[in-house]
Amino acid sequence: MIYLDNAATSYPKNEPALRRALERYLALGASPGRGGYDRAVETEEMVEKIRRKILRFFGAPPGSHVCFSANATDALNTLIQGLAEPEIHLLSTRLEHNSVLRPLHHIKRNGLLEFDLVDFNLQGFIEPKTMLQYLRPGTRAVIINHASNVLGTVQPIAALGSLLRSRNIALCVDASQSAGLIPIHMEQENIAALAFTGHKSLGGPTGTGALIITPELELKPSRYGGTGVDSLNLYQPAPYPARLEAGTQNMFGILALEECLQTLPHQEQERRLKKELHLTKLLYEALSALPGVNVYGAHDMNRQVPLLSCTVDGMQSSDVGAVLDGDFDIAVRTGLQCAPLVHETLGTSPYGTIRFSLGPHTTQQDVEAAIRAMREIVTACRQEHTV
Ligand SMILES: Cc1ncc(COP(=O)(O)O)c(C=O)c1O
């Protein structure tokens, strides 16, 4: 199989890192913060050390906290539910994934917040000056994805961060498509909260991720339960991370995150991104030259992650995906990619696009095979329509 669906989840995973994590996990035998015996205390200390490493990896400012989550969706729910108050106004965008759109819609329906969605321009970018037009006196935070999972466009986070900071509005970033691929420095980019997932560019297992929050934000807990501390208190403890973490942690996942992060210093992220964008450019140029193929995203490789979407005139995207899979053994994602409003704006709703997303293991041969396959599909489609 030629795997071009890395934006859904990375494949293959970072196997050496996961093997090291598994070995450590099997030797662990204690739950952090749950017990006064040596092993439990050591495990707790180890988890605290991993939190500090994650804060350093993302350049979080002093006083920040890592709250582990099951994935980016879980982290984003914790964020949005933690912000919800009847008088609060949040701003987000039409580029977002359902992991932001659905919590916003549910909570608004319960009368607990107001929000607006900013549209993107023809190239797939949110323009800071457009965003400013939507701000209201009660706007508390902006939630935006760093890179779109449909178009791959990378948003001008640092510019937005400084604009919002000067207005006392928190910039909250969904880094699902960028963590591990684009070096992020929360302090320098004025990011108040960052949600990430472990199973995409970090190469880790599914079921992992975290929300990083800086002192700029106060979040209410939205789930309640055991934390191993302050057990007499029948309410969720106020200090982070216990405020936002309930129940026994995914210790294998936490160890795996640490092992994966260690293999991705900034230079390695930059090297990978450069290589993957080089291949994305080859794909972009070849697909754009095919008659009847419309490519979305990837117009500017300096502001792009290695993925692009396209449609084929006269064919539904799911049918193109089925032929790529069945006849060519190429795995891509078709449809709305859980980001329905992007497609509404692009005019690709309800059938969506064919999304090719590259990863560190994608080769030039893989990309050439995808180009050949698309050429054959398009040629066959055109012949069928002219008969
Ligand atoms: C932009 C974006 N946000 C959020 C998510 C959700 O990530 P997870 O499945 O890890 O919750 C995804 C996953 O596809 C995504 O692409």
mmCIF file of C-alpha atoms and ligand atoms in Angstrom:
data_model
loop_
_atom_site.group_PDB
_atom_site.id
_atom_site.type_symbol
_atom_site.label_atom_id
_atom_site.label_comp_id
_atom_site.label_asym_id
_atom_site.label_seq_id
_atom_site.Cartn_x
_atom_site.Cartn_y
_atom_site.Cartn_z
ATOM 1 C CA MET A 1 0.000 0.000 0.000
ATOM 2 C CA ILE A 2 1.101 3.536 -0.735
ATOM 3 C CA TYR A 3 -0.066 5.450 2.302
ATOM 4 C CA LEU A 4 -0.976 9.067 1.576
ATOM 5 C CA ASP A 5 -3.294 9.659 4.525
ATOM 6 C CA ASN A 6 -0.849 10.914 7.122
ATOM 7 C CA ALA A 7 -3.102 13.839 8.027
ATOM 8 C CA ALA A 8 -5.598 11.312 9.421
ATOM 9 C CA THR A 9 -2.943 9.426 11.351
ATOM 10 C CA SER A 10 0.734 8.840 10.686
ATOM 11 C CA TYR A 11 1.834 5.507 9.248
ATOM 12 C CA PRO A 12 4.177 3.881 9.857
ATOM 13 C CA LYS A 13 4.505 5.052 13.457
ATOM 14 C CA ASN A 14 7.801 5.894 15.113
ATOM 15 C CA GLU A 15 8.442 2.243 15.875
ATOM 16 C CA PRO A 16 11.738 2.525 17.820
ATOM 17 C CA ALA A 17 10.209 5.210 20.071
ATOM 18 C CA LEU A 18 7.079 3.136 20.688
ATOM 19 C CA ARG A 19 9.132 0.025 21.466
ATOM 20 C CA ARG A 20 11.174 1.967 24.021
ATOM 21 C CA ALA A 21 7.954 3.327 25.551
ATOM 22 C CA LEU A 22 6.440 -0.153 25.739
ATOM 23 C CA GLU A 23 9.499 -1.518 27.531
ATOM 24 C CA ARG A 24 9.352 1.303 30.063
ATOM 25 C CA TYR A 25 5.594 0.888 30.465
ATOM 26 C CA LEU A 26 5.872 -2.836 31.149
ATOM 27 C CA ALA A 27 8.446 -2.154 33.869
ATOM 28 C CA LEU A 28 6.388 0.625 35.483
ATOM 29 C CA GLY A 29 3.863 -1.094 37.747
ATOM 30 C CA ALA A 30 2.492 2.026 39.466
ATOM 31 C CA SER A 31 0.029 4.819 38.809
ATOM 32 C CA PRO A 32 1.373 8.366 39.163
ATOM 33 C CA GLY A 33 0.141 10.185 42.251
ATOM 34 C CA ARG A 34 -1.731 7.110 43.479
ATOM 35 C CA GLY A 35 0.360 5.728 46.341
ATOM 36 C CA GLY A 36 3.078 6.686 48.806
ATOM 37 C CA TYR A 37 5.399 3.789 47.977
ATOM 38 C CA ASP A 38 8.619 4.462 46.137
ATOM 39 C CA ARG A 39 7.504 3.243 42.733
ATOM 40 C CA ALA A 40 4.365 5.416 42.721
ATOM 41 C CA VAL A 41 6.344 8.476 43.802
ATOM 42 C CA GLU A 42 8.983 7.830 41.131
ATOM 43 C CA THR A 43 6.272 7.449 38.497
ATOM 44 C CA GLU A 44 4.718 10.737 39.575
ATOM 45 C CA GLU A 45 8.124 12.446 39.327
ATOM 46 C CA MET A 46 8.669 10.940 35.909
ATOM 47 C CA VAL A 47 5.321 12.263 34.657
ATOM 48 C CA GLU A 48 6.157 15.734 36.006
ATOM 49 C CA LYS A 49 9.472 15.600 34.129
ATOM 50 C CA ILE A 50 7.652 14.647 30.937
ATOM 51 C CA ARG A 51 5.265 17.569 31.407
ATOM 52 C CA ARG A 52 8.274 19.887 31.667
ATOM 53 C CA LYS A 53 9.779 18.425 28.487
ATOM 54 C CA ILE A 54 6.525 18.994 26.615
ATOM 55 C CA LEU A 55 6.417 22.607 27.828
ATOM 56 C CA ARG A 56 9.965 23.115 26.568
ATOM 57 C CA PHE A 57 9.223 21.410 23.246
ATOM 58 C CA PHE A 58 6.428 23.896 22.545
ATOM 59 C CA GLY A 59 8.218 26.918 24.041
ATOM 60 C CA ALA A 60 5.523 27.479 26.672
ATOM 61 C CA PRO A 61 6.027 30.495 28.971
ATOM 62 C CA PRO A 62 6.759 30.091 32.698
ATOM 63 C CA GLY A 63 3.725 29.109 34.753
ATOM 64 C CA SER A 64 2.187 26.988 31.957
ATOM 65 C CA HIS A 65 0.660 23.560 32.507
ATOM 66 C CA VAL A 66 0.316 20.410 30.435
ATOM 67 C CA CYS A 67 -3.024 18.638 30.882
ATOM 68 C CA PHE A 68 -2.944 15.244 29.206
ATOM 69 C CA SER A 69 -5.886 14.297 27.054
ATOM 70 C CA ALA A 70 -7.112 11.400 24.935
ATOM 71 C CA ASN A 71 -6.497 13.303 21.663
ATOM 72 C CA ALA A 72 -6.804 16.803 20.222
ATOM 73 C CA THR A 73 -10.605 16.606 20.254
ATOM 74 C CA ASP A 74 -10.572 15.907 23.976
ATOM 75 C CA ALA A 75 -8.109 18.762 24.588
ATOM 76 C CA LEU A 76 -10.242 21.174 22.524
ATOM 77 C CA ASN A 77 -13.393 20.149 24.409
ATOM 78 C CA THR A 78 -11.581 20.769 27.697
ATOM 79 C CA LEU A 79 -10.584 24.181 26.413
ATOM 80 C CA ILE A 80 -13.949 25.258 25.037
ATOM 81 C CA GLN A 81 -16.006 23.847 27.900
ATOM 82 C CA GLY A 82 -13.543 25.392 30.331
ATOM 83 C CA LEU A 83 -14.071 28.820 28.796
ATOM 84 C CA ALA A 84 -17.861 28.644 28.495
ATOM 85 C CA GLU A 85 -19.813 31.314 30.393
ATOM 86 C CA PRO A 86 -23.119 32.852 29.325
ATOM 87 C CA GLU A 87 -21.643 36.276 28.590
ATOM 88 C CA ILE A 88 -18.532 35.036 26.788
ATOM 89 C CA HIS A 89 -17.893 35.575 23.087
ATOM 90 C CA LEU A 90 -15.424 33.357 21.240
ATOM 91 C CA LEU A 91 -14.132 33.736 17.738
ATOM 92 C CA SER A 92 -13.154 30.863 15.501
ATOM 93 C CA THR A 93 -12.951 30.207 11.768
ATOM 94 C CA ARG A 94 -14.630 28.344 8.947
ATOM 95 C CA LEU A 95 -11.395 26.377 8.519
ATOM 96 C CA GLU A 96 -11.939 24.451 11.732
ATOM 97 C CA HIS A 97 -12.349 20.758 12.252
ATOM 98 C CA ASN A 98 -15.518 19.418 13.896
ATOM 99 C CA SER A 99 -13.471 18.994 17.068
ATOM 100 C CA VAL A 100 -13.850 22.773 17.466
ATOM 101 C CA LEU A 101 -17.098 23.374 15.570
ATOM 102 C CA ARG A 102 -19.153 20.786 17.422
ATOM 103 C CA PRO A 103 -18.228 21.819 20.983
ATOM 104 C CA LEU A 104 -18.904 25.440 19.994
ATOM 105 C CA HIS A 105 -22.324 24.587 18.557
ATOM 106 C CA HIS A 106 -23.365 22.341 21.448
ATOM 107 C CA ILE A 107 -22.357 24.823 24.101
ATOM 108 C CA LYS A 108 -23.999 27.703 22.283
ATOM 109 C CA ARG A 109 -27.217 25.674 22.055
ATOM 110 C CA ASN A 110 -27.065 25.314 25.848
ATOM 111 C CA GLY A 111 -26.867 29.111 26.111
ATOM 112 C CA LEU A 112 -23.342 29.074 27.517
ATOM 113 C CA LEU A 113 -21.477 31.110 24.940
ATOM 114 C CA GLU A 114 -21.698 33.135 21.762
ATOM 115 C CA PHE A 115 -19.344 32.725 18.857
ATOM 116 C CA ASP A 116 -18.637 33.883 15.332
ATOM 117 C CA LEU A 117 -16.718 32.167 12.562
ATOM 118 C CA VAL A 118 -14.322 34.131 10.381
ATOM 119 C CA ASP A 119 -14.081 33.169 6.722
ATOM 120 C CA PHE A 120 -10.803 32.466 4.921
ATOM 121 C CA ASN A 121 -9.604 34.103 1.729
ATOM 122 C CA LEU A 122 -9.379 32.440 -1.680
ATOM 123 C CA GLN A 123 -5.925 31.059 -0.888
ATOM 124 C CA GLY A 124 -7.131 29.439 2.358
ATOM 125 C CA PHE A 125 -5.746 31.929 4.883
ATOM 126 C CA ILE A 126 -7.386 33.853 7.688
ATOM 127 C CA GLU A 127 -6.441 37.492 7.339
ATOM 128 C CA PRO A 128 -5.733 39.170 10.676
ATOM 129 C CA LYS A 129 -7.526 42.356 9.553
ATOM 130 C CA THR A 130 -10.675 40.344 8.715
ATOM 131 C CA MET A 131 -10.540 38.729 12.124
ATOM 132 C CA LEU A 132 -10.365 42.112 13.833
ATOM 133 C CA GLN A 133 -13.731 43.052 12.316
ATOM 134 C CA TYR A 134 -15.417 40.284 14.306
ATOM 135 C CA LEU A 135 -14.050 41.201 17.720
ATOM 136 C CA ARG A 136 -16.586 42.373 20.310
ATOM 137 C CA PRO A 137 -16.073 43.913 23.732
ATOM 138 C CA GLY A 138 -16.836 40.479 25.318
ATOM 139 C CA THR A 139 -14.523 38.468 23.043
ATOM 140 C CA ARG A 140 -12.399 36.346 25.366
ATOM 141 C CA ALA A 141 -10.518 34.050 23.004
ATOM 142 C CA VAL A 142 -9.852 33.093 19.398
ATOM 143 C CA ILE A 143 -9.624 29.401 18.502
ATOM 144 C CA ILE A 144 -7.919 28.623 15.237
ATOM 145 C CA ASN A 145 -6.130 25.715 13.633
ATOM 146 C CA HIS A 146 -2.457 26.222 12.898
ATOM 147 C CA ALA A 147 -2.689 24.234 9.663
ATOM 148 C CA SER A 148 -5.867 23.299 7.839
ATOM 149 C CA ASN A 149 -6.506 19.580 7.507
ATOM 150 C CA VAL A 150 -8.251 20.145 4.148
ATOM 151 C CA LEU A 151 -6.037 22.739 2.464
ATOM 152 C CA GLY A 152 -2.804 22.403 4.422
ATOM 153 C CA THR A 153 -2.527 26.184 4.654
ATOM 154 C CA VAL A 154 -0.570 27.445 7.666
ATOM 155 C CA GLN A 155 -2.189 30.391 9.415
ATOM 156 C CA PRO A 156 -0.239 33.512 10.443
ATOM 157 C CA ILE A 157 -0.271 32.537 14.106
ATOM 158 C CA ALA A 158 2.482 34.850 15.329
ATOM 159 C CA ALA A 159 0.896 37.901 13.654
ATOM 160 C CA LEU A 160 -2.502 37.032 15.097
ATOM 161 C CA GLY A 161 -0.929 36.384 18.487
ATOM 162 C CA SER A 162 0.570 39.836 18.807
ATOM 163 C CA LEU A 163 -2.578 41.546 17.494
ATOM 164 C CA LEU A 164 -4.739 39.709 20.007
ATOM 165 C CA ARG A 165 -2.329 40.047 22.914
ATOM 166 C CA SER A 166 -2.468 43.836 22.581
ATOM 167 C CA ARG A 167 -6.282 43.554 22.918
ATOM 168 C CA ASN A 168 -6.135 41.139 25.859
ATOM 169 C CA ILE A 169 -7.717 38.313 23.873
ATOM 170 C CA ALA A 170 -6.328 34.787 24.235
ATOM 171 C CA LEU A 171 -5.085 33.023 21.099
ATOM 172 C CA CYS A 172 -5.866 29.292 21.334
ATOM 173 C CA VAL A 173 -4.323 27.071 18.679
ATOM 174 C CA ASP A 174 -5.353 23.668 17.415
ATOM 175 C CA ALA A 175 -1.965 22.248 16.427
ATOM 176 C CA SER A 176 -3.287 18.852 15.315
ATOM 177 C CA GLN A 177 -1.776 19.184 11.841
ATOM 178 C CA SER A 178 1.400 21.005 12.836
ATOM 179 C CA ALA A 179 2.747 19.566 16.115
ATOM 180 C CA GLY A 180 5.916 17.680 15.257
ATOM 181 C CA LEU A 181 6.098 19.199 11.784
ATOM 182 C CA ILE A 182 6.401 22.939 12.348
ATOM 183 C CA PRO A 183 8.421 24.122 15.361
ATOM 184 C CA ILE A 184 6.057 26.036 17.667
ATOM 185 C CA HIS A 185 7.136 28.552 20.309
ATOM 186 C CA MET A 186 4.096 29.491 22.367
ATOM 187 C CA GLU A 187 5.774 32.334 24.221
ATOM 188 C CA GLN A 188 7.231 33.992 21.128
ATOM 189 C CA GLU A 189 4.019 33.532 19.157
ATOM 190 C CA ASN A 190 1.761 34.742 21.988
ATOM 191 C CA ILE A 191 -0.215 31.504 22.113
ATOM 192 C CA ALA A 192 -2.337 31.285 25.265
ATOM 193 C CA ALA A 193 -3.426 27.656 24.812
ATOM 194 C CA LEU A 194 -2.301 24.877 22.502
ATOM 195 C CA ALA A 195 -4.091 21.590 21.800
ATOM 196 C CA PHE A 196 -2.183 18.806 20.101
ATOM 197 C CA THR A 197 -2.561 15.152 19.289
ATOM 198 C CA GLY A 198 0.140 12.485 19.521
ATOM 199 C CA HIS A 199 -0.805 10.231 16.619
ATOM 200 C CA LYS A 200 -0.175 12.488 13.630
ATOM 201 C CA SER A 201 3.197 14.149 12.912
ATOM 202 C CA LEU A 202 4.575 13.228 16.314
ATOM 203 C CA GLY A 203 4.421 9.592 15.179
ATOM 204 C CA GLY A 204 2.891 8.420 18.464
ATOM 205 C CA PRO A 205 -0.052 6.191 19.316
ATOM 206 C CA THR A 206 -3.721 7.112 19.003
ATOM 207 C CA GLY A 207 -5.366 8.059 22.296
ATOM 208 C CA THR A 208 -2.678 10.604 23.211
ATOM 209 C CA GLY A 209 -2.470 14.376 23.271
ATOM 210 C CA ALA A 210 -2.602 17.346 25.610
ATOM 211 C CA LEU A 211 -3.811 20.842 26.219
ATOM 212 C CA ILE A 212 -1.112 23.317 27.224
ATOM 213 C CA ILE A 213 -2.405 26.362 29.022
ATOM 214 C CA THR A 214 -0.514 29.457 29.986
ATOM 215 C CA PRO A 215 -1.286 31.717 32.949
ATOM 216 C CA GLU A 216 -3.188 33.969 30.515
ATOM 217 C CA LEU A 217 -6.204 31.646 30.683
ATOM 218 C CA GLU A 218 -8.432 30.355 33.465
ATOM 219 C CA LEU A 219 -10.407 27.228 32.613
ATOM 220 C CA LYS A 220 -13.206 25.583 34.600
ATOM 221 C CA PRO A 221 -13.045 21.801 34.931
ATOM 222 C CA SER A 222 -15.522 20.015 32.687
ATOM 223 C CA ARG A 223 -15.082 16.467 33.978
ATOM 224 C CA TYR A 224 -14.753 15.322 37.502
ATOM 225 C CA GLY A 225 -13.181 12.382 39.290
ATOM 226 C CA GLY A 226 -10.158 10.942 41.005
ATOM 227 C CA THR A 227 -6.861 12.769 40.839
ATOM 228 C CA GLY A 228 -4.882 11.012 43.573
ATOM 229 C CA VAL A 229 -4.630 14.320 45.477
ATOM 230 C CA ASP A 230 -6.951 16.275 47.797
ATOM 231 C CA SER A 231 -9.300 13.299 48.062
ATOM 232 C CA LEU A 232 -11.401 14.716 50.926
ATOM 233 C CA ASN A 233 -12.509 17.467 48.585
ATOM 234 C CA LEU A 234 -15.722 16.400 46.857
ATOM 235 C CA TYR A 235 -15.104 18.916 44.084
ATOM 236 C CA GLN A 236 -12.374 18.871 41.468
ATOM 237 C CA PRO A 237 -9.160 20.349 42.961
ATOM 238 C CA ALA A 238 -8.359 23.880 41.764
ATOM 239 C CA PRO A 239 -4.627 23.500 40.963
ATOM 240 C CA TYR A 240 -3.596 22.424 37.472
ATOM 241 C CA PRO A 241 -3.171 19.814 36.088
ATOM 242 C CA ALA A 242 -5.591 17.993 38.450
ATOM 243 C CA ARG A 243 -8.222 20.633 37.672
ATOM 244 C CA LEU A 244 -8.448 19.351 34.105
ATOM 245 C CA GLU A 245 -7.364 15.724 34.440
ATOM 246 C CA ALA A 246 -9.641 13.116 36.037
ATOM 247 C CA GLY A 247 -8.991 9.389 36.229
ATOM 248 C CA THR A 248 -5.952 7.210 35.669
ATOM 249 C CA GLN A 249 -3.670 8.466 32.947
ATOM 250 C CA ASN A 250 -2.676 6.720 29.728
ATOM 251 C CA MET A 251 0.820 5.949 30.985
ATOM 252 C CA PHE A 252 1.923 4.090 27.879
ATOM 253 C CA GLY A 253 0.751 7.061 25.812
ATOM 254 C CA ILE A 254 2.585 9.571 28.004
ATOM 255 C CA LEU A 255 5.837 7.604 27.767
ATOM 256 C CA ALA A 256 5.348 7.270 24.023
ATOM 257 C CA LEU A 257 4.851 11.029 23.689
ATOM 258 C CA GLU A 258 8.124 11.618 25.507
ATOM 259 C CA GLU A 259 10.015 9.121 23.351
ATOM 260 C CA CYS A 260 8.566 10.588 20.152
ATOM 261 C CA LEU A 261 9.286 14.211 21.105
ATOM 262 C CA GLN A 262 12.880 13.270 21.810
ATOM 263 C CA THR A 263 13.352 12.190 18.201
ATOM 264 C CA LEU A 264 12.031 15.493 16.844
ATOM 265 C CA PRO A 265 14.324 18.382 17.692
ATOM 266 C CA HIS A 266 13.550 21.554 15.741
ATOM 267 C CA GLN A 267 16.176 20.854 13.048
ATOM 268 C CA GLU A 268 14.653 17.437 12.413
ATOM 269 C CA GLN A 269 11.153 18.958 12.096
ATOM 270 C CA GLU A 270 12.506 21.528 9.640
ATOM 271 C CA ARG A 271 14.354 18.880 7.628
ATOM 272 C CA ARG A 272 11.267 16.686 7.367
ATOM 273 C CA LEU A 273 8.973 19.543 6.457
ATOM 274 C CA LYS A 274 11.334 20.663 3.686
ATOM 275 C CA LYS A 275 11.558 17.161 2.222
ATOM 276 C CA GLU A 276 7.806 16.545 2.444
ATOM 277 C CA LEU A 277 6.989 19.928 0.909
ATOM 278 C CA HIS A 278 9.353 19.227 -1.967
ATOM 279 C CA LEU A 279 7.283 16.120 -2.750
ATOM 280 C CA THR A 280 4.012 18.001 -2.192
ATOM 281 C CA LYS A 281 5.147 20.544 -4.765
ATOM 282 C CA LEU A 282 5.779 17.781 -7.330
ATOM 283 C CA LEU A 283 2.288 16.469 -6.681
ATOM 284 C CA TYR A 284 0.759 19.945 -6.831
ATOM 285 C CA GLU A 285 2.411 20.790 -10.143
ATOM 286 C CA ALA A 286 1.479 17.479 -11.768
ATOM 287 C CA LEU A 287 -2.136 17.470 -10.565
ATOM 288 C CA SER A 288 -2.688 21.138 -11.450
ATOM 289 C CA ALA A 289 -1.566 20.354 -15.021
ATOM 290 C CA LEU A 290 -4.132 17.545 -15.446
ATOM 291 C CA PRO A 291 -7.227 18.720 -17.327
ATOM 292 C CA GLY A 292 -10.376 18.406 -15.206
ATOM 293 C CA VAL A 293 -8.490 18.328 -11.899
ATOM 294 C CA ASN A 294 -9.028 21.239 -9.499
ATOM 295 C CA VAL A 295 -6.428 21.580 -6.761
ATOM 296 C CA TYR A 296 -7.164 23.361 -3.470
ATOM 297 C CA GLY A 297 -4.387 24.604 -1.210
ATOM 298 C CA ALA A 298 -0.627 24.226 -1.784
ATOM 299 C CA HIS A 299 -0.314 27.448 -3.769
ATOM 300 C CA ASP A 300 2.466 28.742 -1.521
ATOM 301 C CA MET A 301 4.884 26.136 -0.166
ATOM 302 C CA ASN A 302 6.230 28.615 2.374
ATOM 303 C CA ARG A 303 2.878 28.578 4.164
ATOM 304 C CA GLN A 304 1.854 24.989 3.783
ATOM 305 C CA VAL A 305 1.996 21.569 5.420
ATOM 306 C CA PRO A 306 2.482 18.557 3.158
ATOM 307 C CA LEU A 307 -1.066 17.909 2.053
ATOM 308 C CA LEU A 308 -3.406 19.032 -0.684
ATOM 309 C CA SER A 309 -6.971 18.450 -1.767
ATOM 310 C CA CYS A 310 -8.436 18.132 -5.244
ATOM 311 C CA THR A 311 -11.582 17.238 -7.126
ATOM 312 C CA VAL A 312 -12.019 15.625 -10.537
ATOM 313 C CA ASP A 313 -14.674 17.036 -12.872
ATOM 314 C CA GLY A 314 -17.352 14.459 -13.596
ATOM 315 C CA MET A 315 -16.423 12.100 -10.742
ATOM 316 C CA GLN A 316 -17.352 12.003 -7.091
ATOM 317 C CA SER A 317 -14.365 12.189 -4.766
ATOM 318 C CA SER A 318 -15.296 8.949 -3.027
ATOM 319 C CA ASP A 319 -15.260 7.155 -6.409
ATOM 320 C CA VAL A 320 -11.792 8.505 -7.187
ATOM 321 C CA GLY A 321 -10.655 7.316 -3.748
ATOM 322 C CA ALA A 322 -12.161 3.885 -4.360
ATOM 323 C CA VAL A 323 -10.291 3.517 -7.680
ATOM 324 C CA LEU A 324 -7.038 4.746 -6.114
ATOM 325 C CA ASP A 325 -7.472 2.115 -3.437
ATOM 326 C CA GLY A 326 -8.873 -0.756 -5.499
ATOM 327 C CA ASP A 327 -6.807 -0.434 -8.683
ATOM 328 C CA PHE A 328 -3.624 1.235 -7.467
ATOM 329 C CA ASP A 329 -3.394 0.355 -3.755
ATOM 330 C CA ILE A 330 -3.087 4.024 -2.816
ATOM 331 C CA ALA A 331 -4.731 5.152 0.445
ATOM 332 C CA VAL A 332 -6.100 8.716 0.536
ATOM 333 C CA ARG A 333 -8.906 10.409 2.423
ATOM 334 C CA THR A 334 -11.976 11.522 0.516
ATOM 335 C CA GLY A 335 -15.075 13.473 1.528
ATOM 336 C CA LEU A 336 -15.419 16.329 3.998
ATOM 337 C CA GLN A 337 -12.473 15.417 6.276
ATOM 338 C CA CYS A 338 -14.565 16.443 9.357
ATOM 339 C CA ALA A 339 -14.311 20.095 8.265
ATOM 340 C CA PRO A 340 -17.681 20.753 6.582
ATOM 341 C CA LEU A 341 -17.503 24.546 6.497
ATOM 342 C CA VAL A 342 -14.251 24.584 4.541
ATOM 343 C CA HIS A 343 -16.031 22.664 1.807
ATOM 344 C CA GLU A 344 -19.086 24.906 1.972
ATOM 345 C CA THR A 345 -16.844 27.913 1.296
ATOM 346 C CA LEU A 346 -14.816 26.104 -1.397
ATOM 347 C CA GLY A 347 -18.003 24.914 -3.111
ATOM 348 C CA THR A 348 -16.919 21.264 -2.721
ATOM 349 C CA SER A 349 -19.773 20.278 -0.428
ATOM 350 C CA PRO A 350 -21.360 17.697 -0.024
ATOM 351 C CA TYR A 351 -18.982 15.270 -1.761
ATOM 352 C CA GLY A 352 -15.775 16.912 -0.609
ATOM 353 C CA THR A 353 -12.314 16.408 -2.001
ATOM 354 C CA ILE A 354 -9.626 13.812 -2.498
ATOM 355 C CA ARG A 355 -6.923 14.589 0.051
ATOM 356 C CA PHE A 356 -3.336 13.454 -0.393
ATOM 357 C CA SER A 357 -1.250 13.838 2.752
ATOM 358 C CA LEU A 358 2.426 12.970 2.891
ATOM 359 C CA GLY A 359 4.577 11.872 5.787
ATOM 360 C CA PRO A 360 8.220 11.288 6.653
ATOM 361 C CA HIS A 361 8.142 7.883 4.972
ATOM 362 C CA THR A 362 6.643 9.091 1.685
ATOM 363 C CA THR A 363 9.050 8.669 -1.227
ATOM 364 C CA GLN A 364 9.281 10.319 -4.624
ATOM 365 C CA GLN A 365 8.231 6.959 -6.124
ATOM 366 C CA ASP A 366 5.045 7.043 -4.029
ATOM 367 C CA VAL A 367 4.227 10.510 -5.322
ATOM 368 C CA GLU A 368 5.002 9.538 -8.913
ATOM 369 C CA ALA A 369 2.743 6.488 -8.551
ATOM 370 C CA ALA A 370 -0.070 8.742 -7.278
ATOM 371 C CA ILE A 371 0.420 11.093 -10.225
ATOM 372 C CA ARG A 372 0.325 8.209 -12.729
ATOM 373 C CA ALA A 373 -2.795 6.812 -11.089
ATOM 374 C CA MET A 374 -4.574 10.172 -11.183
ATOM 375 C CA ARG A 375 -3.585 10.631 -14.826
ATOM 376 C CA GLU A 376 -5.114 7.251 -15.714
ATOM 377 C CA ILE A 377 -8.281 7.941 -13.732
ATOM 378 C CA VAL A 378 -8.772 11.348 -15.316
ATOM 379 C CA THR A 379 -8.076 10.037 -18.828
ATOM 380 C CA ALA A 380 -10.564 7.189 -18.357
ATOM 381 C CA CYS A 381 -13.153 9.602 -16.991
ATOM 382 C CA ARG A 382 -12.765 11.985 -19.936
ATOM 383 C CA GLN A 383 -12.999 9.120 -22.441
ATOM 384 C CA GLU A 384 -16.181 7.890 -20.766
ATOM 385 C CA HIS A 385 -17.731 11.347 -20.995
ATOM 386 C CA THR A 386 -16.861 11.819 -24.666
ATOM 387 C CA VAL A 387 -18.220 8.404 -25.779
HETATM 388 C C1 LIG B 1 -7.209 20.281 12.345
HETATM 389 C C2 LIG B 1 -7.603 19.114 13.206
HETATM 390 N N1 LIG B 1 -8.094 19.355 14.426
HETATM 391 C C3 LIG B 1 -8.441 18.347 15.248
HETATM 392 C C4 LIG B 1 -8.326 17.034 14.860
HETATM 393 C C5 LIG B 1 -8.728 15.961 15.805
HETATM 394 O O1 LIG B 1 -7.637 15.199 16.198
HETATM 395 P P1 LIG B 1 -7.882 13.870 17.067
HETATM 396 O O2 LIG B 1 -8.504 12.880 16.150
HETATM 397 O O3 LIG B 1 -6.557 13.469 17.540
HETATM 398 O O4 LIG B 1 -8.798 14.219 18.155
HETATM 399 C C6 LIG B 1 -7.827 16.735 13.586
HETATM 400 C C7 LIG B 1 -7.741 15.334 13.133
HETATM 401 O O5 LIG B 1 -7.925 15.009 11.993
HETATM 402 C C8 LIG B 1 -7.461 17.805 12.743
HETATM 403 O O6 LIG B 1 -6.974 17.584 11.528
#
